[in-house]
Amino acid sequence: MRETLIVQEVRKAIGKKEIIKGLSFTLKEGEVFGFLGPNGAGKTTTIRMLVGLIKPTSGCITICGFDLQRQFSEAIRHIGCIVENPELYPYLSGWENLEHFARMVPNISKERIQEVVELVGLQNRIHDRVRTYSLGMRQRLGIAQALLGKPKVLILDEPTNGLDPVGIREMREFIRFLAEKEGLSVLVSSHLLSEIQLMCDRVAIMAKGQIIRIDTVDNLLKEQARTAWKVEPLEKAKSLLEKETTILAERDGMLITYYEAKKLAEWNDMLVREGIRVSEIHPKLPTLEDLFIELTGGETID
């Protein structure tokens, strides 16, 4: 897949304090990329640099082959974004809002406005005043606004914020649709880790101005899988298992080891031969939330 956004060694200092410390990552065509960070990690600062609201102190941001600093106009036309809540005029209709924003982008026709209205599924309410819209409809109208200029990269900051469970599911499905059917690269920041897990192809986890891990959701979770063993006597079982693997913890009378599917039967046989009573073996597949807490030391997400 073609890379649409390339971030290379980007740093941002305010005064003598460096708050973004050498970020590097890429977005690929047709993928949803999750961007996570605890409070104060620098996630919002990074997003503002990506959309040209603030300049990096050093490093390079390339959008569809254009350098954001040296070729700003060419680069920024390939980006659509909603940073926090979409700014809309409640006393205008959805269509009038889109017409207003279309005047700021060159060569946006009425046909293109109609296209994005249908894309976000608002054709039945587009001529109603925005003050009558639900929060989910406002989010969709905001995304329609961001899509007017046919961007290749869409950046959404907390797109499910404030939505009810049905609205969250619809937004997740819509974002997947934009990536899979429209070929957009979508960067999503969210504090709902379960949604990021369901929505994203890859995830970057950020802490203290640095990215500490980037990988597919499946790979990240696979590496953190655990096995819980309920065994008696506990200490004898522990000394035997320690010869084969690492004991990560003792919890509720159980031993926690790494999850190695091909070894479980072998280790179980070994314990039974040595007179250990094995009453339960639980593979524990972690959630993204578990992984986030482990990697960031329990800091809260912003």
Tab-separated table of C-alpha atoms in Angstrom:
chain	number	residue	atom	x	y	z
A	1	MET	CA	0.000	0.000	0.000
A	2	ARG	CA	1.187	3.500	-0.843
A	3	GLU	CA	2.284	5.729	2.037
A	4	THR	CA	0.218	8.920	2.150
A	5	LEU	CA	1.668	10.497	5.315
A	6	ILE	CA	5.295	10.232	6.426
A	7	VAL	CA	6.459	11.725	9.721
A	8	GLN	CA	10.241	11.706	10.186
A	9	GLU	CA	12.035	12.656	13.416
A	10	VAL	CA	9.572	15.436	14.232
A	11	ARG	CA	10.386	17.474	17.333
A	12	LYS	CA	8.641	20.405	18.981
A	13	ALA	CA	10.147	22.598	21.677
A	14	ILE	CA	8.420	25.405	23.555
A	15	GLY	CA	11.110	27.579	25.081
A	16	LYS	CA	13.741	25.218	26.432
A	17	LYS	CA	11.289	22.362	26.962
A	18	GLU	CA	11.058	19.707	24.253
A	19	ILE	CA	7.529	18.302	24.293
A	20	ILE	CA	7.674	16.177	21.125
A	21	LYS	CA	10.812	14.064	20.930
A	22	GLY	CA	11.614	12.649	17.518
A	23	LEU	CA	8.332	11.119	16.296
A	24	SER	CA	8.447	8.879	13.229
A	25	PHE	CA	5.508	6.972	11.713
A	26	THR	CA	3.660	6.518	8.422
A	27	LEU	CA	0.061	6.168	7.263
A	28	LYS	CA	-0.799	3.864	4.395
A	29	GLU	CA	-3.526	4.172	1.818
A	30	GLY	CA	-6.761	2.516	2.943
A	31	GLU	CA	-5.834	1.955	6.597
A	32	VAL	CA	-7.219	3.211	9.895
A	33	PHE	CA	-4.382	4.231	12.209
A	34	GLY	CA	-5.063	4.642	15.927
A	35	PHE	CA	-3.230	7.351	17.840
A	36	LEU	CA	-3.222	6.926	21.609
A	37	GLY	CA	-1.535	8.828	24.389
A	38	PRO	CA	-2.017	9.448	28.108
A	39	ASN	CA	-2.636	12.940	29.427
A	40	GLY	CA	0.215	15.247	28.432
A	41	ALA	CA	1.767	12.760	25.990
A	42	GLY	CA	1.803	15.323	23.162
A	43	LYS	CA	-0.864	13.728	21.000
A	44	THR	CA	-2.844	16.939	20.395
A	45	THR	CA	0.350	18.896	19.691
A	46	THR	CA	1.303	16.255	17.123
A	47	ILE	CA	-2.096	16.454	15.412
A	48	ARG	CA	-1.830	20.249	15.247
A	49	MET	CA	1.548	19.913	13.528
A	50	LEU	CA	0.137	17.382	11.049
A	51	VAL	CA	-2.626	19.782	9.970
A	52	GLY	CA	-0.370	22.837	9.775
A	53	LEU	CA	-1.718	24.720	12.815
A	54	ILE	CA	1.736	24.833	14.431
A	55	LYS	CA	5.211	24.261	12.996
A	56	PRO	CA	7.597	21.564	14.214
A	57	THR	CA	10.938	22.722	15.598
A	58	SER	CA	12.683	20.133	13.429
A	59	GLY	CA	11.933	17.049	11.360
A	60	CYS	CA	9.824	16.511	8.267
A	61	ILE	CA	6.129	15.870	7.569
A	62	THR	CA	5.346	14.678	4.038
A	63	ILE	CA	1.779	14.407	2.730
A	64	CYS	CA	1.294	12.606	-0.587
A	65	GLY	CA	4.886	13.445	-1.555
A	66	PHE	CA	4.746	17.139	-0.561
A	67	ASP	CA	6.770	18.607	2.298
A	68	LEU	CA	4.322	20.333	4.675
A	69	GLN	CA	6.707	23.188	5.478
A	70	ARG	CA	8.250	23.851	2.063
A	71	GLN	CA	5.164	23.016	-0.074
A	72	PHE	CA	2.396	23.926	2.337
A	73	SER	CA	-0.424	24.617	-0.149
A	74	GLU	CA	0.183	21.430	-2.141
A	75	ALA	CA	0.525	19.291	0.985
A	76	ILE	CA	-2.389	20.649	3.011
A	77	ARG	CA	-4.943	20.132	0.220
A	78	HIS	CA	-4.536	16.369	0.716
A	79	ILE	CA	-5.522	16.606	4.419
A	80	GLY	CA	-9.027	16.710	5.849
A	81	CYS	CA	-9.470	17.001	9.587
A	82	ILE	CA	-11.750	17.514	12.533
A	83	VAL	CA	-9.808	18.640	15.577
A	84	GLU	CA	-12.092	18.212	18.601
A	85	ASN	CA	-15.738	19.143	17.783
A	86	PRO	CA	-16.710	20.242	14.259
A	87	GLU	CA	-17.421	23.979	14.093
A	88	LEU	CA	-20.827	24.378	12.458
A	89	TYR	CA	-23.429	27.142	12.136
A	90	PRO	CA	-26.542	25.827	13.956
A	91	TYR	CA	-28.920	28.396	12.424
A	92	LEU	CA	-28.004	27.246	8.868
A	93	SER	CA	-29.025	23.989	7.225
A	94	GLY	CA	-26.495	21.238	6.701
A	95	TRP	CA	-26.378	22.077	2.998
A	96	GLU	CA	-25.820	25.793	3.693
A	97	ASN	CA	-22.980	24.901	6.063
A	98	LEU	CA	-21.306	22.842	3.350
A	99	GLU	CA	-21.822	25.614	0.776
A	100	HIS	CA	-20.168	28.056	3.182
A	101	PHE	CA	-17.125	25.828	3.719
A	102	ALA	CA	-16.944	24.994	-0.006
A	103	ARG	CA	-16.218	28.681	-0.719
A	104	MET	CA	-12.912	28.266	1.134
A	105	VAL	CA	-11.768	25.390	-1.095
A	106	PRO	CA	-11.078	25.938	-4.816
A	107	ASN	CA	-13.329	24.325	-7.415
A	108	ILE	CA	-15.932	22.642	-5.191
A	109	SER	CA	-19.069	22.077	-7.264
A	110	LYS	CA	-22.642	21.470	-6.107
A	111	GLU	CA	-22.182	17.937	-7.467
A	112	ARG	CA	-19.264	17.410	-5.056
A	113	ILE	CA	-21.350	18.715	-2.139
A	114	GLN	CA	-24.108	16.255	-3.050
A	115	GLU	CA	-21.492	13.486	-3.321
A	116	VAL	CA	-20.197	13.999	0.230
A	117	VAL	CA	-23.746	14.338	1.591
A	118	GLU	CA	-24.561	10.891	0.193
A	119	LEU	CA	-21.222	9.521	1.354
A	120	VAL	CA	-21.946	10.423	4.991
A	121	GLY	CA	-25.606	9.371	4.729
A	122	LEU	CA	-27.268	12.751	5.414
A	123	GLN	CA	-29.312	13.122	2.236
A	124	ASN	CA	-32.641	12.903	4.123
A	125	ARG	CA	-31.782	15.702	6.590
A	126	ILE	CA	-29.277	17.880	4.747
A	127	HIS	CA	-31.749	20.767	4.262
A	128	ASP	CA	-32.775	20.843	7.947
A	129	ARG	CA	-31.182	23.342	10.315
A	130	VAL	CA	-28.111	21.967	12.074
A	131	ARG	CA	-29.534	22.859	15.507
A	132	THR	CA	-32.039	20.010	14.972
A	133	TYR	CA	-29.266	17.454	14.337
A	134	SER	CA	-28.189	14.790	16.802
A	135	LEU	CA	-24.541	14.753	17.876
A	136	GLY	CA	-23.860	11.839	15.531
A	137	MET	CA	-25.354	13.757	12.593
A	138	ARG	CA	-23.208	16.791	13.438
A	139	GLN	CA	-20.122	14.569	13.456
A	140	ARG	CA	-21.090	13.216	10.033
A	141	LEU	CA	-21.628	16.738	8.707
A	142	GLY	CA	-18.212	17.699	10.060
A	143	ILE	CA	-16.666	14.750	8.230
A	144	ALA	CA	-18.541	15.764	5.056
A	145	GLN	CA	-16.976	19.206	5.408
A	146	ALA	CA	-13.513	17.623	5.824
A	147	LEU	CA	-14.067	15.489	2.701
A	148	LEU	CA	-15.117	18.333	0.371
A	149	GLY	CA	-11.639	18.773	-1.104
A	150	LYS	CA	-11.172	15.007	-1.774
A	151	PRO	CA	-8.329	14.554	0.744
A	152	LYS	CA	-6.173	11.442	0.807
A	153	VAL	CA	-5.617	11.664	4.595
A	154	LEU	CA	-8.412	12.211	7.104
A	155	ILE	CA	-7.532	13.097	10.721
A	156	LEU	CA	-10.277	12.680	13.306
A	157	ASP	CA	-9.705	13.797	16.886
A	158	GLU	CA	-12.144	11.958	19.202
A	159	PRO	CA	-14.798	11.249	16.506
A	160	THR	CA	-16.956	9.205	18.912
A	161	ASN	CA	-16.813	11.724	21.778
A	162	GLY	CA	-20.250	12.111	23.371
A	163	LEU	CA	-21.993	9.575	21.135
A	164	ASP	CA	-24.289	6.897	22.539
A	165	PRO	CA	-23.405	3.195	21.934
A	166	VAL	CA	-25.408	3.026	18.684
A	167	GLY	CA	-23.784	6.237	17.420
A	168	ILE	CA	-20.332	4.921	18.337
A	169	ARG	CA	-20.924	1.715	16.374
A	170	GLU	CA	-22.221	3.634	13.357
A	171	MET	CA	-19.208	5.988	13.436
A	172	ARG	CA	-16.810	3.030	13.688
A	173	GLU	CA	-18.445	1.327	10.697
A	174	PHE	CA	-18.404	4.580	8.731
A	175	ILE	CA	-14.689	5.149	9.373
A	176	ARG	CA	-13.942	1.574	8.255
A	177	PHE	CA	-16.020	2.239	5.113
A	178	LEU	CA	-13.999	5.378	4.290
A	179	ALA	CA	-10.754	3.408	4.528
A	180	GLU	CA	-11.819	0.199	2.814
A	181	LYS	CA	-14.159	1.514	0.090
A	182	GLU	CA	-12.894	5.065	-0.478
A	183	GLY	CA	-9.186	4.287	0.039
A	184	LEU	CA	-8.597	7.069	2.579
A	185	SER	CA	-5.849	6.944	5.186
A	186	VAL	CA	-7.638	7.716	8.458
A	187	LEU	CA	-5.823	8.727	11.636
A	188	VAL	CA	-8.108	8.421	14.660
A	189	SER	CA	-7.342	9.589	18.170
A	190	SER	CA	-9.646	8.337	20.889
A	191	HIS	CA	-9.800	7.645	24.599
A	192	LEU	CA	-12.143	4.671	23.937
A	193	LEU	CA	-9.533	1.918	23.735
A	194	SER	CA	-12.098	-0.788	22.990
A	195	GLU	CA	-13.215	1.195	19.925
A	196	ILE	CA	-9.641	1.681	18.708
A	197	GLN	CA	-9.151	-2.076	19.061
A	198	LEU	CA	-12.230	-2.773	16.899
A	199	MET	CA	-11.632	0.013	14.381
A	200	CYS	CA	-7.918	0.263	13.647
A	201	ASP	CA	-5.440	-1.680	11.522
A	202	ARG	CA	-2.392	-0.281	13.333
A	203	VAL	CA	-1.891	1.627	16.553
A	204	ALA	CA	0.753	4.058	17.810
A	205	ILE	CA	1.025	4.353	21.593
A	206	MET	CA	2.589	7.593	22.771
A	207	ALA	CA	3.926	8.660	26.166
A	208	LYS	CA	5.945	11.701	27.279
A	209	GLY	CA	6.389	13.064	23.759
A	210	GLN	CA	7.603	9.790	22.242
A	211	ILE	CA	6.037	6.868	20.422
A	212	ILE	CA	6.760	3.763	22.453
A	213	ARG	CA	5.117	1.158	20.202
A	214	ILE	CA	3.648	0.962	16.697
A	215	ASP	CA	2.196	-2.265	15.336
A	216	THR	CA	-0.971	-3.965	14.169
A	217	VAL	CA	-3.538	-4.471	16.911
A	218	ASP	CA	-3.264	-8.258	16.469
A	219	ASN	CA	0.518	-8.264	16.891
A	220	LEU	CA	0.426	-5.991	19.915
A	221	LEU	CA	-2.108	-8.171	21.670
A	222	LYS	CA	-0.483	-11.447	20.660
A	223	GLU	CA	2.800	-10.419	22.260
A	224	GLN	CA	1.027	-9.625	25.527
A	225	ALA	CA	-1.006	-12.852	25.759
A	226	ARG	CA	-0.704	-14.700	29.072
A	227	THR	CA	-1.594	-18.081	30.572
A	228	ALA	CA	-3.009	-18.473	34.088
A	229	TRP	CA	-2.301	-21.808	35.835
A	230	LYS	CA	-4.308	-23.063	38.842
A	231	VAL	CA	-1.959	-25.639	40.348
A	232	GLU	CA	-1.242	-27.392	43.647
A	233	PRO	CA	1.185	-27.310	45.328
A	234	LEU	CA	1.878	-23.800	44.088
A	235	GLU	CA	5.543	-23.426	45.055
A	236	LYS	CA	6.624	-26.751	43.518
A	237	ALA	CA	4.737	-25.934	40.293
A	238	LYS	CA	6.353	-22.506	40.248
A	239	SER	CA	9.898	-23.928	40.469
A	240	LEU	CA	9.138	-26.402	37.650
A	241	LEU	CA	7.553	-23.826	35.338
A	242	GLU	CA	10.399	-21.372	35.957
A	243	LYS	CA	12.716	-23.837	34.201
A	244	GLU	CA	10.539	-23.643	31.067
A	245	THR	CA	9.221	-20.081	30.967
A	246	THR	CA	8.958	-16.823	32.936
A	247	ILE	CA	6.599	-16.510	35.882
A	248	LEU	CA	5.157	-13.041	35.385
A	249	ALA	CA	2.952	-12.888	38.456
A	250	GLU	CA	1.093	-14.774	41.175
A	251	ARG	CA	-2.517	-13.692	41.331
A	252	ASP	CA	-5.478	-15.160	43.238
A	253	GLY	CA	-3.606	-18.392	43.870
A	254	MET	CA	-2.662	-18.770	40.192
A	255	LEU	CA	0.631	-18.525	38.321
A	256	ILE	CA	0.754	-16.202	35.282
A	257	THR	CA	3.177	-17.078	32.456
A	258	TYR	CA	3.637	-16.046	28.834
A	259	TYR	CA	1.161	-17.643	26.439
A	260	GLU	CA	2.883	-20.170	24.175
A	261	ALA	CA	0.188	-22.274	22.523
A	262	LYS	CA	2.558	-24.983	21.263
A	263	LYS	CA	4.063	-25.497	24.722
A	264	LEU	CA	0.935	-25.634	26.899
A	265	ALA	CA	0.274	-29.376	26.500
A	266	GLU	CA	3.962	-30.193	27.022
A	267	TRP	CA	4.187	-28.113	30.219
A	268	ASN	CA	0.928	-29.580	31.497
A	269	ASP	CA	2.231	-33.137	30.968
A	270	MET	CA	5.458	-32.231	32.783
A	271	LEU	CA	3.585	-30.848	35.797
A	272	VAL	CA	1.298	-33.887	36.032
A	273	ARG	CA	4.282	-36.287	35.836
A	274	GLU	CA	5.862	-34.417	38.738
A	275	GLY	CA	2.768	-34.896	40.889
A	276	ILE	CA	1.285	-31.410	40.395
A	277	ARG	CA	-2.503	-31.168	40.354
A	278	VAL	CA	-3.444	-28.935	37.408
A	279	SER	CA	-7.085	-27.951	37.844
A	280	GLU	CA	-7.302	-24.984	35.414
A	281	ILE	CA	-5.343	-23.529	32.479
A	282	HIS	CA	-6.656	-20.176	31.216
A	283	PRO	CA	-5.220	-18.465	28.121
A	284	LYS	CA	-5.645	-14.745	28.861
A	285	LEU	CA	-5.812	-12.637	25.721
A	286	PRO	CA	-5.342	-8.999	26.743
A	287	THR	CA	-7.317	-6.017	25.569
A	288	LEU	CA	-5.718	-2.915	24.144
A	289	GLU	CA	-6.544	-1.278	27.473
A	290	ASP	CA	-4.401	-3.871	29.322
A	291	LEU	CA	-1.530	-3.253	26.926
A	292	PHE	CA	-1.876	0.525	27.174
A	293	ILE	CA	-1.709	0.427	30.975
A	294	GLU	CA	1.307	-1.899	30.858
A	295	LEU	CA	3.264	0.227	28.367
A	296	THR	CA	2.482	3.612	29.900
A	297	GLY	CA	2.727	2.612	33.547
A	298	GLY	CA	-0.953	3.226	34.233
A	299	GLU	CA	-1.133	6.866	33.085
A	300	THR	CA	-4.613	8.001	32.166
A	301	ILE	CA	-5.434	8.546	28.525
A	302	ASP	CA	-6.446	12.009	27.378
